[in-house]
């Protein structure tokens, strides 16, 4: 689990999201195609996620 201070506006790659959540990149890609998981979008051909969206998704999943 990542414990360093975070910038809510930080843009993460899908690989970084995988490292933070402990989920495989393939799992995250599958979740994305089903409309599940943290909100992600494509920027210049790469899947991205705002850190604040990831943090909100993690918090919601804990409940």
N, CA, C and O of each residue as an XYZ file, in Angstrom:
252
protein
N       0.850     -1.182      0.000
C       0.000      0.000      0.000
C       0.892      1.240      0.000
O       1.904      1.292      0.699
N       0.512      2.204     -0.769
C       1.264      3.444     -0.907
C       0.920      4.368      0.266
O      -0.253      4.683      0.469
N       1.924      4.812      1.046
C       1.662      5.633      2.218
C       2.251      7.033      2.126
O       2.194      7.789      3.095
N       2.814      7.390      0.982
C       3.392      8.724      0.852
C       2.285      9.764      0.659
O       1.199      9.416      0.193
N       2.534     11.033      1.007
C       1.523     12.073      0.798
C       1.115     12.121     -0.672
O       1.935     11.905     -1.565
N      -0.152     12.404     -0.907
C      -0.650     12.393     -2.282
C      -1.166     13.757     -2.707
O      -1.609     14.562     -1.888
N      -1.095     13.993     -4.008
C      -1.659     15.182     -4.637
C      -2.961     14.741     -5.292
O      -2.922     13.928     -6.215
N      -4.136     15.253     -4.843
C      -5.408     14.797     -5.395
C      -5.531     15.013     -6.907
O      -6.280     14.300     -7.575
N      -4.802     15.991     -7.446
C      -4.851     16.262     -8.877
C      -3.850     15.444     -9.676
O      -3.786     15.561    -10.900
N      -3.068     14.616     -8.988
C      -2.070     13.795     -9.660
C      -2.756     12.845    -10.638
O      -3.781     12.245    -10.316
N      -2.186     12.714    -11.826
C      -2.714     11.794    -12.829
C      -1.868     10.533    -12.803
O      -0.648     10.586    -12.963
N      -2.528      9.401    -12.601
C      -1.849      8.119    -12.472
C      -2.021      7.279    -13.727
O      -3.033      7.380    -14.420
N      -1.027      6.452    -14.011
C      -1.147      5.468    -15.083
C      -1.883      4.247    -14.524
O      -2.029      4.101    -13.310
N      -2.332      3.395    -15.405
C      -3.011      2.179    -14.947
C      -2.044      1.283    -14.170
O      -2.461      0.552    -13.272
N      -0.762      1.338    -14.511
C       0.234      0.570    -13.770
C       0.355      1.078    -12.334
O       0.480      0.286    -11.400
N       0.318      2.398    -12.162
C       0.383      2.966    -10.811
C      -0.868      2.607    -10.018
O      -0.785      2.304     -8.827
N      -2.028      2.642    -10.674
C      -3.279      2.252    -10.006
C      -3.176      0.794     -9.551
O      -3.604      0.451     -8.449
N      -2.611     -0.054    -10.399
C      -2.435     -1.463    -10.044
C      -1.527     -1.615     -8.826
O      -1.821     -2.401     -7.924
N      -0.434     -0.873     -8.800
C       0.487     -0.937     -7.654
C      -0.183     -0.485     -6.372
O       0.008     -1.097     -5.321
N      -0.962      0.572     -6.446
C      -1.608      1.126     -5.259
C      -2.706      0.202     -4.739
O      -2.836      0.001     -3.532
N      -3.501     -0.362     -5.660
C      -4.642     -1.184     -5.245
C      -4.287     -2.644     -5.015
O      -5.011     -3.359     -4.322
N      -3.178     -3.090     -5.591
C      -2.831     -4.497     -5.501
C      -3.569     -5.351     -6.515
O      -3.496     -6.578     -6.460
N      -4.277     -4.720     -7.440
C      -4.979     -5.436     -8.504
C      -4.087     -5.513     -9.732
O      -3.246     -4.642     -9.955
N      -4.273     -6.548    -10.518
C      -3.511     -6.690    -11.754
C      -4.003     -5.679    -12.789
O      -5.173     -5.295    -12.789
N      -3.107     -5.257    -13.662
C      -3.474     -4.332    -14.739
C      -4.606     -4.938    -15.565
O      -5.548     -4.234    -15.930
N      -4.525     -6.225    -15.860
C      -5.570     -6.885    -16.649
C      -6.916     -6.813    -15.937
O      -7.941     -6.584    -16.580
N      -6.927     -7.004    -14.631
C      -8.161     -6.900    -13.852
C      -8.737     -5.495    -13.958
O      -9.938     -5.328    -14.168
N      -7.887     -4.486    -13.815
C      -8.344     -3.103    -13.922
C      -8.895     -2.810    -15.315
O      -9.900     -2.112    -15.448
N      -8.247     -3.337    -16.349
C      -8.745     -3.140    -17.719
C     -10.112     -3.802    -17.893
O     -11.012     -3.226    -18.505
N     -10.264     -5.008    -17.354
C     -11.558     -5.693    -17.430
C     -12.637     -4.921    -16.679
O     -13.756     -4.779    -17.170
N     -12.305     -4.427    -15.497
C     -13.256     -3.641    -14.713
C     -13.660     -2.385    -15.475
O     -14.831     -2.003    -15.475
N     -12.700     -1.750    -16.116
C     -12.970     -0.520    -16.865
C     -13.952     -0.773    -18.002
O     -14.856      0.033    -18.224
N     -13.789     -1.876    -18.723
C     -14.689     -2.168    -19.845
C     -16.104     -2.480    -19.370
O     -17.062     -2.322    -20.127
N     -16.240     -2.925    -18.111
C     -17.552     -3.229    -17.539
C     -18.160     -2.026    -16.813
O     -19.271     -2.111    -16.290
N     -17.427     -0.902    -16.781
C     -17.912      0.275    -16.072
C     -17.738      0.170    -14.573
O     -18.406      0.873    -13.814
N     -16.840     -0.709    -14.139
C     -16.564     -0.897    -12.718
C     -15.206     -0.298    -12.390
O     -14.495      0.184    -13.272
N     -14.856     -0.334    -11.117
C     -13.540      0.144    -10.711
C     -13.470      1.656    -10.649
O     -14.478      2.341    -10.822
N     -12.277      2.174    -10.403
C     -12.114      3.627    -10.318
C     -12.320      4.275    -11.688
O     -12.033      3.662    -12.716
N     -12.817      5.511    -11.700
C     -12.998      6.209    -12.977
C     -11.659      6.391    -13.698
O     -10.705      6.928    -13.137
N     -11.610      5.937    -14.940
C     -10.399      6.059    -15.748
C     -10.780      6.542    -17.139
O     -11.918      6.366    -17.575
N      -9.838      7.144    -17.824
C     -10.057      7.639    -19.177
C      -8.774      7.475    -19.978
O      -7.723      7.134    -19.435
N      -8.877      7.723    -21.282
C      -7.715      7.582    -22.159
C      -7.179      8.967    -22.506
O      -7.926      9.852    -22.924
N      -5.886      9.136    -22.325
C      -5.196     10.375    -22.672
C      -4.014     10.009    -23.549
O      -3.086      9.328    -23.112
N      -4.057     10.470    -24.792
C      -2.990     10.164    -25.756
C      -2.707      8.667    -25.854
O      -1.553      8.241    -25.910
N      -3.773      7.887    -25.873
C      -3.642      6.448    -26.042
C      -3.301      5.672    -24.788
O      -3.086      4.461    -24.854
N      -3.246      6.340    -23.648
C      -2.893      5.684    -22.380
C      -4.029      5.856    -21.371
O      -4.629      6.927    -21.277
N      -4.313      4.805    -20.627
C      -5.360      4.862    -19.602
C      -4.821      5.610    -18.392
O      -3.724      5.332    -17.908
N      -5.611      6.561    -17.916
C      -5.211      7.411    -16.785
C      -6.325      7.486    -15.746
O      -7.482      7.172    -16.025
N      -5.946      7.908    -14.544
C      -6.894      8.045    -13.438
C      -6.409      9.172    -12.520
O      -5.219      9.251    -12.212
N      -7.312     10.033    -12.087
C      -6.937     11.040    -11.095
C      -6.771     10.360     -9.746
O      -7.550      9.476     -9.389
N      -5.758     10.771     -9.000
C      -5.520     10.213     -7.667
C      -6.738     10.418     -6.765
O      -7.087      9.528     -5.989
N      -7.381     11.569     -6.858
C      -8.554     11.842     -6.021
C      -9.693     10.877     -6.341
O     -10.407     10.448     -5.435
N      -9.874     10.526     -7.624
C     -10.908      9.558     -8.001
C     -10.565      8.169     -7.466
O     -11.445      7.443     -7.003
N      -9.294      7.805     -7.529
C      -8.874      6.511     -7.002
C      -9.088      6.454     -5.494
O      -9.606      5.465     -4.975
N      -8.689      7.515     -4.789
C      -8.870      7.552     -3.332
C     -10.348      7.443     -2.963
O     -10.699      6.735     -2.019
N     -11.218      8.140     -3.700
C     -12.663      8.085     -3.439
C     -13.207      6.683     -3.692
O     -14.039      6.194     -2.928
N     -12.745      6.038     -4.755
C     -13.193      4.678     -5.070
C     -12.740      3.711     -3.985
O     -13.516      2.856     -3.558
N     -11.504      3.832     -3.535
C     -10.988      2.958     -2.479
C     -11.812      3.129     -1.210
O     -12.175      2.146     -0.564
N     -12.105      4.373     -0.854
C     -12.907      4.648      0.345
C     -14.294      4.021      0.220
O     -14.787      3.409      1.168
N     -14.923      4.171     -0.944
C     -16.250      3.600     -1.157
C     -16.226      2.077     -1.107
O     -17.172      1.462     -0.613
N     -15.167      1.464     -1.608
C     -15.057      0.000     -1.618
C     -14.849     -0.564     -0.221
O     -15.167     -1.727      0.024
N     -14.327      0.226      0.690
C     -14.077     -0.235      2.064
C     -15.376     -0.376      2.839
O     -15.422     -1.085      3.844
N     -16.422      0.283      2.391
C     -17.699      0.264      3.136
C     -18.527     -0.930      2.814
O     -19.621     -1.087      3.356
